[in-house]
PDB file of C-alpha atoms and ligand atoms in Angstrom:
ATOM      1  CA  MET A 271       5.063  -6.317 -17.533  1.00 84.00           C
ATOM      2  CA  ARG A 272       3.833  -4.628 -14.385  1.00 96.00           C
ATOM      3  CA  THR A 273       5.832  -4.764 -11.212  1.00 97.00           C
ATOM      4  CA  LYS A 274       4.968  -7.524  -8.734  1.00 98.00           C
ATOM      5  CA  MET A 275       5.335  -6.416  -5.231  1.00 98.00           C
ATOM      6  CA  VAL A 276       5.054  -7.337  -1.479  1.00 98.00           C
ATOM      7  CA  ALA A 277       4.828  -4.448   0.855  1.00 98.00           C
ATOM      8  CA  GLY A 278       4.744  -4.467   4.676  1.00 98.00           C
ATOM      9  CA  ASN A 279       2.867  -2.080   6.729  1.00 98.00           C
ATOM     10  CA  TRP A 280       4.215  -2.034  10.296  1.00 98.00           C
ATOM     11  CA  LYS A 281       1.528   0.445  11.486  1.00 98.00           C
ATOM     12  CA  MET A 282       2.206   1.711  15.174  1.00 98.00           C
ATOM     13  CA  ASN A 283       4.277  -1.259  16.222  1.00 98.00           C
ATOM     14  CA  LYS A 284       7.999  -1.609  17.090  1.00 98.00           C
ATOM     15  CA  ASN A 285      10.008   1.103  18.873  1.00 98.00           C
ATOM     16  CA  LEU A 286      13.090   2.380  17.033  1.00 98.00           C
ATOM     17  CA  GLN A 287      15.457  -0.294  18.349  1.00 98.00           C
ATOM     18  CA  GLU A 288      12.963  -3.108  17.532  1.00 98.00           C
ATOM     19  CA  GLY A 289      12.291  -1.676  13.981  1.00 98.00           C
ATOM     20  CA  ILE A 290      16.063  -1.429  13.217  1.00 98.00           C
ATOM     21  CA  ALA A 291      16.517  -5.031  14.351  1.00 98.00           C
ATOM     22  CA  LEU A 292      13.580  -6.184  12.212  1.00 98.00           C
ATOM     23  CA  ALA A 293      14.905  -4.350   9.134  1.00 98.00           C
ATOM     24  CA  LYS A 294      18.380  -5.883   9.665  1.00 98.00           C
ATOM     25  CA  GLU A 295      16.840  -9.395  10.015  1.00 98.00           C
ATOM     26  CA  LEU A 296      14.995  -8.877   6.701  1.00 98.00           C
ATOM     27  CA  VAL A 297      18.121  -7.657   4.925  1.00 97.00           C
ATOM     28  CA  GLU A 298      19.976 -10.796   6.038  1.00 96.00           C
ATOM     29  CA  ALA A 299      17.099 -13.084   5.228  1.00 96.00           C
ATOM     30  CA  LEU A 300      16.437 -11.621   1.835  1.00 96.00           C
ATOM     31  CA  LYS A 301      20.184 -11.757   0.801  1.00 93.00           C
ATOM     32  CA  ASN A 302      19.811 -15.485   0.460  1.00 84.00           C
ATOM     33  CA  GLN A 303      16.271 -15.418  -0.915  1.00 87.00           C
ATOM     34  CA  GLU A 304      16.800 -13.135  -4.122  1.00 87.00           C
ATOM     35  CA  PRO A 305      13.126 -12.101  -4.329  1.00 95.00           C
ATOM     36  CA  LYS A 306      11.265 -12.171  -7.532  1.00 93.00           C
ATOM     37  CA  CYS A 307       9.230  -9.167  -6.719  1.00 97.00           C
ATOM     38  CA  ALA A 308       9.837  -5.624  -5.313  1.00 98.00           C
ATOM     39  CA  VAL A 309       9.990  -5.642  -1.567  1.00 98.00           C
ATOM     40  CA  VAL A 310       8.825  -2.554   0.420  1.00 98.00           C
ATOM     41  CA  ILE A 311       8.528  -2.045   4.112  1.00 98.00           C
ATOM     42  CA  GLY A 312       6.274   0.677   5.467  1.00 98.00           C
ATOM     43  CA  THR A 313       7.454   2.038   8.801  1.00 98.00           C
ATOM     44  CA  PRO A 314       6.457   4.713  11.331  1.00 98.00           C
ATOM     45  CA  PHE A 315       8.025   8.091  10.567  1.00 98.00           C
ATOM     46  CA  ILE A 316      10.481   7.851  13.390  1.00 98.00           C
ATOM     47  CA  HIS A 317      12.114   4.743  11.914  1.00 98.00           C
ATOM     48  CA  LEU A 318      12.478   6.074   8.358  1.00 98.00           C
ATOM     49  CA  ALA A 319      15.871   7.590   8.497  1.00 98.00           C
ATOM     50  CA  SER A 320      17.572   4.808  10.414  1.00 98.00           C
ATOM     51  CA  VAL A 321      15.967   1.971   8.461  1.00 98.00           C
ATOM     52  CA  SER A 322      17.016   3.784   5.319  1.00 98.00           C
ATOM     53  CA  GLU A 323      20.592   3.303   6.247  1.00 98.00           C
ATOM     54  CA  VAL A 324      20.072  -0.483   7.353  1.00 98.00           C
ATOM     55  CA  ILE A 325      18.585  -1.308   3.958  1.00 98.00           C
ATOM     56  CA  LYS A 326      21.066   0.522   1.743  1.00 98.00           C
ATOM     57  CA  GLY A 327      22.450  -1.851  -0.906  1.00 96.00           C
ATOM     58  CA  SER A 328      19.691  -4.445  -0.250  1.00 97.00           C
ATOM     59  CA  VAL A 329      16.556  -5.236  -2.321  1.00 97.00           C
ATOM     60  CA  ILE A 330      14.304  -3.636   0.243  1.00 98.00           C
ATOM     61  CA  LYS A 331      12.770  -0.211  -0.490  1.00 98.00           C
ATOM     62  CA  LEU A 332      11.210   1.961   2.195  1.00 98.00           C
ATOM     63  CA  ALA A 333       7.693   3.518   2.521  1.00 99.00           C
ATOM     64  CA  ALA A 334       6.176   5.868   5.028  1.00 98.00           C
ATOM     65  CA  GLU A 335       2.702   5.133   6.221  1.00 98.00           C
ATOM     66  CA  ASN A 336       1.333   8.616   5.807  1.00 98.00           C
ATOM     67  CA  CYS A 337       2.273  12.167   4.932  1.00 98.00           C
ATOM     68  CA  ALA A 338       0.765  15.568   5.603  1.00 98.00           C
ATOM     69  CA  ASP A 339      -1.830  17.074   3.332  1.00 98.00           C
ATOM     70  CA  LYS A 340       0.040  20.526   3.526  1.00 98.00           C
ATOM     71  CA  GLU A 341       3.261  21.344   1.983  1.00 98.00           C
ATOM     72  CA  LYS A 342       5.044  22.969   4.940  1.00 98.00           C
ATOM     73  CA  GLY A 343       4.705  25.515   7.826  1.00 98.00           C
ATOM     74  CA  ALA A 344       2.808  25.877  10.980  1.00 98.00           C
ATOM     75  CA  TYR A 345       1.133  22.424  11.290  1.00 98.00           C
ATOM     76  CA  THR A 346       2.422  21.156  14.618  1.00 98.00           C
ATOM     77  CA  GLY A 347       3.082  17.351  14.714  1.00 98.00           C
ATOM     78  CA  GLU A 348       2.775  16.821  10.953  1.00 98.00           C
ATOM     79  CA  VAL A 349       5.291  15.306   8.642  1.00 98.00           C
ATOM     80  CA  SER A 350       5.454  16.572   5.088  1.00 98.00           C
ATOM     81  CA  ALA A 351       6.053  14.566   1.876  1.00 98.00           C
ATOM     82  CA  GLU A 352       9.273  16.450   1.416  1.00 98.00           C
ATOM     83  CA  MET A 353      10.552  15.399   4.866  1.00 98.00           C
ATOM     84  CA  VAL A 354       9.500  11.855   4.251  1.00 98.00           C
ATOM     85  CA  ARG A 355      11.505  11.893   0.857  1.00 98.00           C
ATOM     86  CA  SER A 356      14.580  13.415   2.550  1.00 98.00           C
ATOM     87  CA  THR A 357      14.852  10.198   4.698  1.00 98.00           C
ATOM     88  CA  GLY A 358      15.465   8.107   1.673  1.00 98.00           C
ATOM     89  CA  ALA A 359      11.890   6.567   1.589  1.00 98.00           C
ATOM     90  CA  GLU A 360      10.659   6.145  -1.951  1.00 98.00           C
ATOM     91  CA  TYR A 361       7.040   5.196  -1.274  1.00 98.00           C
ATOM     92  CA  CYS A 362       4.176   6.486   0.892  1.00 98.00           C
ATOM     93  CA  ILE A 363       1.117   4.514   1.838  1.00 98.00           C
ATOM     94  CA  LEU A 364      -1.923   6.715   1.575  1.00 98.00           C
ATOM     95  CA  GLY A 365      -5.609   6.202   2.058  1.00 98.00           C
ATOM     96  CA  HIS A 366      -5.244   3.268   4.480  1.00 98.00           C
ATOM     97  CA  SER A 367      -8.633   2.474   5.928  1.00 98.00           C
ATOM     98  CA  GLU A 368      -7.352   3.141   9.458  1.00 98.00           C
ATOM     99  CA  ARG A 369      -6.422   6.666   8.483  1.00 98.00           C
ATOM    100  CA  ARG A 370      -9.778   7.169   6.729  1.00 98.00           C
ATOM    101  CA  ALA A 371     -11.772   5.778   9.691  1.00 97.00           C
ATOM    102  CA  TYR A 372      -9.807   7.005  12.844  1.00 98.00           C
ATOM    103  CA  TYR A 373      -8.303  10.307  11.369  1.00 98.00           C
ATOM    104  CA  HIS A 374     -11.153  11.268   9.025  1.00 97.00           C
ATOM    105  CA  GLU A 375      -9.166  11.316   5.980  1.00 98.00           C
ATOM    106  CA  ASP A 376     -11.648  11.815   3.104  1.00 98.00           C
ATOM    107  CA  CYS A 377     -11.232  11.788  -0.655  1.00 98.00           C
ATOM    108  CA  ASP A 378     -10.301  15.463  -0.770  1.00 98.00           C
ATOM    109  CA  ILE A 379      -7.630  15.266   1.873  1.00 98.00           C
ATOM    110  CA  LEU A 380      -6.309  12.162   0.255  1.00 98.00           C
ATOM    111  CA  ARG A 381      -6.170  13.910  -3.247  1.00 98.00           C
ATOM    112  CA  GLU A 382      -4.028  16.553  -1.591  1.00 98.00           C
ATOM    113  CA  LYS A 383      -1.637  13.976  -0.077  1.00 98.00           C
ATOM    114  CA  VAL A 384      -1.296  12.094  -3.358  1.00 98.00           C
ATOM    115  CA  LEU A 385      -0.457  15.256  -5.177  1.00 98.00           C
ATOM    116  CA  LEU A 386       2.131  16.297  -2.546  1.00 98.00           C
ATOM    117  CA  ALA A 387       3.666  12.870  -2.330  1.00 98.00           C
ATOM    118  CA  LEU A 388       4.052  12.959  -6.343  1.00 98.00           C
ATOM    119  CA  LYS A 389       5.381  16.458  -6.307  1.00 98.00           C
ATOM    120  CA  ASN A 390       8.080  15.266  -3.922  1.00 98.00           C
ATOM    121  CA  ASP A 391       9.035  12.305  -5.949  1.00 98.00           C
ATOM    122  CA  LEU A 392       7.361   9.788  -3.505  1.00 98.00           C
ATOM    123  CA  LYS A 393       5.294   6.890  -5.078  1.00 98.00           C
ATOM    124  CA  PRO A 394       2.054   6.438  -3.434  1.00 98.00           C
ATOM    125  CA  ILE A 395       0.785   3.115  -2.404  1.00 99.00           C
ATOM    126  CA  PHE A 396      -2.920   4.100  -2.492  1.00 98.00           C
ATOM    127  CA  CYS A 397      -5.446   1.934  -0.483  1.00 98.00           C
ATOM    128  CA  ILE A 398      -9.065   1.412  -1.324  1.00 98.00           C
ATOM    129  CA  GLY A 399     -11.734  -0.941  -0.084  1.00 98.00           C
ATOM    130  CA  GLU A 400     -15.185  -1.377   1.249  1.00 98.00           C
ATOM    131  CA  VAL A 401     -16.343  -1.967   4.826  1.00 97.00           C
ATOM    132  CA  LYS A 402     -18.314  -5.047   5.813  1.00 96.00           C
ATOM    133  CA  GLU A 403     -21.826  -3.505   5.497  1.00 97.00           C
ATOM    134  CA  GLU A 404     -20.995  -2.270   1.983  1.00 97.00           C
ATOM    135  CA  ARG A 405     -19.829  -5.698   0.942  1.00 97.00           C
ATOM    136  CA  GLU A 406     -22.941  -7.355   2.437  1.00 96.00           C
ATOM    137  CA  SER A 407     -25.162  -5.030   0.462  1.00 97.00           C
ATOM    138  CA  GLY A 408     -23.291  -5.519  -2.613  1.00 97.00           C
ATOM    139  CA  LYS A 409     -22.007  -1.884  -2.885  1.00 98.00           C
ATOM    140  CA  GLN A 410     -18.194  -2.773  -2.950  1.00 98.00           C
ATOM    141  CA  ASN A 411     -17.735  -1.889  -6.627  1.00 98.00           C
ATOM    142  CA  GLU A 412     -19.216   1.568  -6.237  1.00 98.00           C
ATOM    143  CA  VAL A 413     -17.351   2.274  -3.128  1.00 98.00           C
ATOM    144  CA  VAL A 414     -14.054   1.487  -4.665  1.00 98.00           C
ATOM    145  CA  LYS A 415     -14.912   3.352  -7.755  1.00 98.00           C
ATOM    146  CA  ALA A 416     -15.825   6.408  -5.717  1.00 98.00           C
ATOM    147  CA  GLN A 417     -12.475   6.291  -3.840  1.00 98.00           C
ATOM    148  CA  LEU A 418     -10.598   6.073  -7.134  1.00 98.00           C
ATOM    149  CA  GLU A 419     -12.594   8.979  -8.633  1.00 98.00           C
ATOM    150  CA  GLY A 420     -12.225  10.999  -5.536  1.00 98.00           C
ATOM    151  CA  SER A 421      -8.484  10.907  -5.045  1.00 98.00           C
ATOM    152  CA  VAL A 422      -6.481   9.578  -7.989  1.00 98.00           C
ATOM    153  CA  PHE A 423      -8.471   9.754 -11.324  1.00 98.00           C
ATOM    154  CA  ASN A 424      -7.771  13.401 -11.386  1.00 98.00           C
ATOM    155  CA  LEU A 425      -4.116  12.638 -12.183  1.00 98.00           C
ATOM    156  CA  SER A 426      -2.529  12.767 -15.514  1.00 98.00           C
ATOM    157  CA  ALA A 427      -1.850   9.190 -17.014  1.00 98.00           C
ATOM    158  CA  GLU A 428       1.912   9.882 -16.395  1.00 98.00           C
ATOM    159  CA  ASP A 429       1.416  10.488 -12.690  1.00 98.00           C
ATOM    160  CA  PHE A 430      -1.210   7.723 -12.334  1.00 98.00           C
ATOM    161  CA  GLY A 431       1.516   5.392 -13.625  1.00 98.00           C
ATOM    162  CA  LYS A 432       3.577   6.154 -10.574  1.00 98.00           C
ATOM    163  CA  ILE A 433       0.906   4.844  -8.193  1.00 98.00           C
ATOM    164  CA  THR A 434       0.578   1.345  -6.888  1.00 98.00           C
ATOM    165  CA  LEU A 435      -3.063   0.509  -5.712  1.00 98.00           C
ATOM    166  CA  ALA A 436      -3.897  -1.766  -2.736  1.00 98.00           C
ATOM    167  CA  TYR A 437      -7.306  -3.270  -2.634  1.00 98.00           C
ATOM    168  CA  GLU A 438      -7.897  -3.835   1.108  1.00 98.00           C
ATOM    169  CA  PRO A 439     -11.476  -4.837   1.982  1.00 97.00           C
ATOM    170  CA  VAL A 440     -11.709  -3.291   5.485  1.00 96.00           C
ATOM    171  CA  TRP A 441     -13.518  -6.362   6.857  1.00 96.00           C
ATOM    172  CA  ALA A 442     -10.389  -8.443   6.213  1.00 95.00           C
ATOM    173  CA  ILE A 443      -7.822  -6.107   7.789  1.00 94.00           C
ATOM    174  CA  GLY A 444      -6.446  -7.604  10.946  1.00 90.00           C
ATOM    175  CA  THR A 445      -9.572  -9.826  11.403  1.00 92.00           C
ATOM    176  CA  GLY A 446      -8.259 -13.086  10.012  1.00 87.00           C
ATOM    177  CA  LEU A 447     -11.105 -12.930   7.429  1.00 89.00           C
ATOM    178  CA  THR A 448      -9.192 -13.028   4.101  1.00 91.00           C
ATOM    179  CA  ALA A 449     -11.102 -12.288   0.946  1.00 93.00           C
ATOM    180  CA  THR A 450     -11.403 -15.441  -1.174  1.00 96.00           C
ATOM    181  CA  PRO A 451      -9.103 -15.743  -4.089  1.00 96.00           C
ATOM    182  CA  GLU A 452     -12.284 -15.296  -6.291  1.00 97.00           C
ATOM    183  CA  GLN A 453     -13.395 -12.129  -4.396  1.00 97.00           C
ATOM    184  CA  ALA A 454      -9.913 -10.557  -4.721  1.00 97.00           C
ATOM    185  CA  GLN A 455      -9.662 -11.486  -8.441  1.00 98.00           C
ATOM    186  CA  ASP A 456     -13.128 -10.092  -9.114  1.00 98.00           C
ATOM    187  CA  MET A 457     -12.363  -6.816  -7.525  1.00 98.00           C
ATOM    188  CA  HIS A 458      -8.857  -6.440  -8.930  1.00 98.00           C
ATOM    189  CA  ALA A 459     -10.256  -7.195 -12.483  1.00 98.00           C
ATOM    190  CA  PHE A 460     -12.906  -4.575 -11.849  1.00 98.00           C
ATOM    191  CA  ILE A 461     -10.357  -1.956 -10.711  1.00 98.00           C
ATOM    192  CA  ARG A 462      -8.268  -2.733 -13.796  1.00 98.00           C
ATOM    193  CA  SER A 463     -11.296  -2.173 -15.871  1.00 98.00           C
ATOM    194  CA  LEU A 464     -11.926   1.215 -14.417  1.00 98.00           C
ATOM    195  CA  ILE A 465      -8.296   2.181 -15.013  1.00 98.00           C
ATOM    196  CA  ALA A 466      -8.651   0.998 -18.668  1.00 98.00           C
ATOM    197  CA  GLU A 467     -11.870   3.103 -19.070  1.00 98.00           C
ATOM    198  CA  LYS A 468     -10.139   6.203 -17.634  1.00 98.00           C
ATOM    199  CA  TYR A 469      -6.505   5.890 -18.920  1.00 98.00           C
ATOM    200  CA  GLY A 470      -6.485   3.197 -21.603  1.00 98.00           C
ATOM    201  CA  LYS A 471      -5.594  -0.531 -21.658  1.00 98.00           C
ATOM    202  CA  GLN A 472      -1.864  -0.078 -21.516  1.00 97.00           C
ATOM    203  CA  VAL A 473      -2.025   2.001 -18.297  1.00 98.00           C
ATOM    204  CA  ALA A 474      -4.371  -0.554 -16.842  1.00 98.00           C
ATOM    205  CA  ASP A 475      -2.192  -3.407 -17.714  1.00 98.00           C
ATOM    206  CA  ASP A 476       0.960  -1.635 -16.224  1.00 98.00           C
ATOM    207  CA  THR A 477      -0.763  -0.776 -12.798  1.00 98.00           C
ATOM    208  CA  THR A 478       0.355  -2.812  -9.890  1.00 98.00           C
ATOM    209  CA  ILE A 479      -2.633  -3.812  -7.721  1.00 98.00           C
ATOM    210  CA  LEU A 480      -1.824  -5.401  -4.333  1.00 98.00           C
ATOM    211  CA  TYR A 481      -4.253  -7.308  -2.123  1.00 98.00           C
ATOM    212  CA  GLY A 482      -4.307  -6.605   1.592  1.00 97.00           C
ATOM    213  CA  GLY A 483      -6.326  -8.048   4.430  1.00 96.00           C
ATOM    214  CA  SER A 484      -5.157 -10.938   6.547  1.00 95.00           C
ATOM    215  CA  CYS A 485      -2.719 -12.084   3.920  1.00 96.00           C
ATOM    216  CA  ASN A 486      -0.215 -14.448   5.523  1.00 96.00           C
ATOM    217  CA  ALA A 487       2.244 -17.270   4.710  1.00 96.00           C
ATOM    218  CA  LYS A 488      -0.455 -19.801   4.355  1.00 96.00           C
ATOM    219  CA  ASN A 489      -2.940 -17.997   1.974  1.00 96.00           C
ATOM    220  CA  ALA A 490      -0.456 -15.772   0.106  1.00 97.00           C
ATOM    221  CA  ALA A 491       0.266 -18.193  -2.823  1.00 97.00           C
ATOM    222  CA  GLU A 492      -3.383 -18.798  -3.493  1.00 97.00           C
ATOM    223  CA  LEU A 493      -4.228 -15.105  -3.568  1.00 97.00           C
ATOM    224  CA  PHE A 494      -1.121 -14.245  -5.641  1.00 97.00           C
ATOM    225  CA  ALA A 495      -2.065 -16.951  -8.209  1.00 97.00           C
ATOM    226  CA  ASN A 496      -4.774 -14.783  -9.515  1.00 98.00           C
ATOM    227  CA  PRO A 497      -3.906 -12.875 -12.764  1.00 98.00           C
ATOM    228  CA  ASP A 498      -4.855  -9.458 -11.498  1.00 98.00           C
ATOM    229  CA  VAL A 499      -3.448  -9.766  -8.061  1.00 98.00           C
ATOM    230  CA  ASP A 500       0.103  -8.401  -8.285  1.00 98.00           C
ATOM    231  CA  GLY A 501       1.222  -8.957  -4.753  1.00 98.00           C
ATOM    232  CA  GLY A 502       0.246  -7.944  -1.269  1.00 98.00           C
ATOM    233  CA  LEU A 503       0.169  -5.183   1.347  1.00 98.00           C
ATOM    234  CA  ILE A 504       0.888  -7.082   4.554  1.00 98.00           C
ATOM    235  CA  GLY A 505       0.132  -5.857   8.016  1.00 97.00           C
ATOM    236  CA  GLY A 506       0.351  -8.215  10.979  1.00 97.00           C
ATOM    237  CA  ALA A 507       2.395 -10.755   9.019  1.00 97.00           C
ATOM    238  CA  SER A 508       5.071  -8.153   8.084  1.00 98.00           C
ATOM    239  CA  LEU A 509       6.124  -7.857  11.699  1.00 98.00           C
ATOM    240  CA  LYS A 510       7.941 -11.171  11.887  1.00 98.00           C
ATOM    241  CA  ALA A 511      10.823 -11.599   9.271  1.00 98.00           C
ATOM    242  CA  PRO A 512      10.203 -15.375   8.725  1.00 97.00           C
ATOM    243  CA  ASP A 513       6.560 -14.789   7.919  1.00 98.00           C
ATOM    244  CA  PHE A 514       7.251 -11.771   5.654  1.00 98.00           C
ATOM    245  CA  CYS A 515       9.828 -13.574   3.815  1.00 97.00           C
ATOM    246  CA  ALA A 516       7.653 -16.610   3.218  1.00 97.00           C
ATOM    247  CA  ILE A 517       4.964 -14.193   1.659  1.00 98.00           C
ATOM    248  CA  ILE A 518       7.644 -12.771  -0.501  1.00 98.00           C
ATOM    249  CA  ALA A 519       8.717 -16.305  -1.562  1.00 97.00           C
ATOM    250  CA  ALA A 520       5.004 -17.015  -2.487  1.00 96.00           C
ATOM    251  CA  ARG A 521       5.034 -14.141  -4.994  1.00 94.00           C
TER     252      ARG A 521
HETATM  253  C1  LIG B 834      -3.134  -3.593   6.404  1.00 81.43           C
HETATM  254  O1  LIG B 834      -3.282  -2.958   7.431  1.00 81.43           O
HETATM  255  O2  LIG B 834      -2.691  -2.954   5.511  1.00 81.43           O
HETATM  256  C2  LIG B 834      -3.268  -5.004   6.420  1.00 81.43           C
HETATM  257  C3  LIG B 834      -3.407  -5.581   5.344  1.00 81.43           C
HETATM  258  O3  LIG B 834      -3.268  -5.640   7.663  1.00 81.43           O
HETATM  259  P1  LIG B 834      -3.379  -7.125   8.052  1.00 81.43           P
HETATM  260  O4  LIG B 834      -2.497  -7.885   7.057  1.00 81.43           O
HETATM  261  O5  LIG B 834      -2.903  -7.253   9.407  1.00 81.43           O
HETATM  262  O6  LIG B 834      -4.790  -7.613   7.785  1.00 81.43           O
END
């Protein structure tokens, strides 16, 4: 049975004090809820060490939103996978469409980041997804396939097994335009079929594939009801504890 998961992505929101307060609120709320899925929060780098202390002993696991594509050294302003891991974070979101679009992270850079994350015992939450024009011209499957082939299908089956995938159609991120449950299921099933072709059915069946893109407390249950949708990567709705907890409860 593959892991079901709801993961938050705070992005560049919340100062340190606000982030600690949100983490405390989540710990308190989830104590009563006893979630039926893994719960991860992805925070900015500066929050990681503090939030790691706050969530100790709770069900919540911690993710960074990025890591460097270099191991260490003279890369001013960068944060390495080893540094991330030393905060207590267990996961690292990689390949988010905002990183691809605004920071020019291509498949080669992301392949390096994935390798460094794995080398440092961080589990990547690897994001893939097409932009609006690609969806409109029916190219979504080839785009997603190329993203997988470019950055993670080089891995051994054992390492691939440490990866969580997040299908995030870019046109749905932060736009309020959610993929329909059918669109999400179709793509997730397609992704699983690609994994099966590459690594075999068992690895495909064991891979957690999250949906991301304007997922909220209202539409989560409908999206999660699909057999190949194993949970969600949640942006905006992860910034308010009641909303995030409602999504967790829907899983
Ligand atoms: C995201 O950025 O990963 C995301 C899914 O954002 P939102 O939920 O706000 O669309």
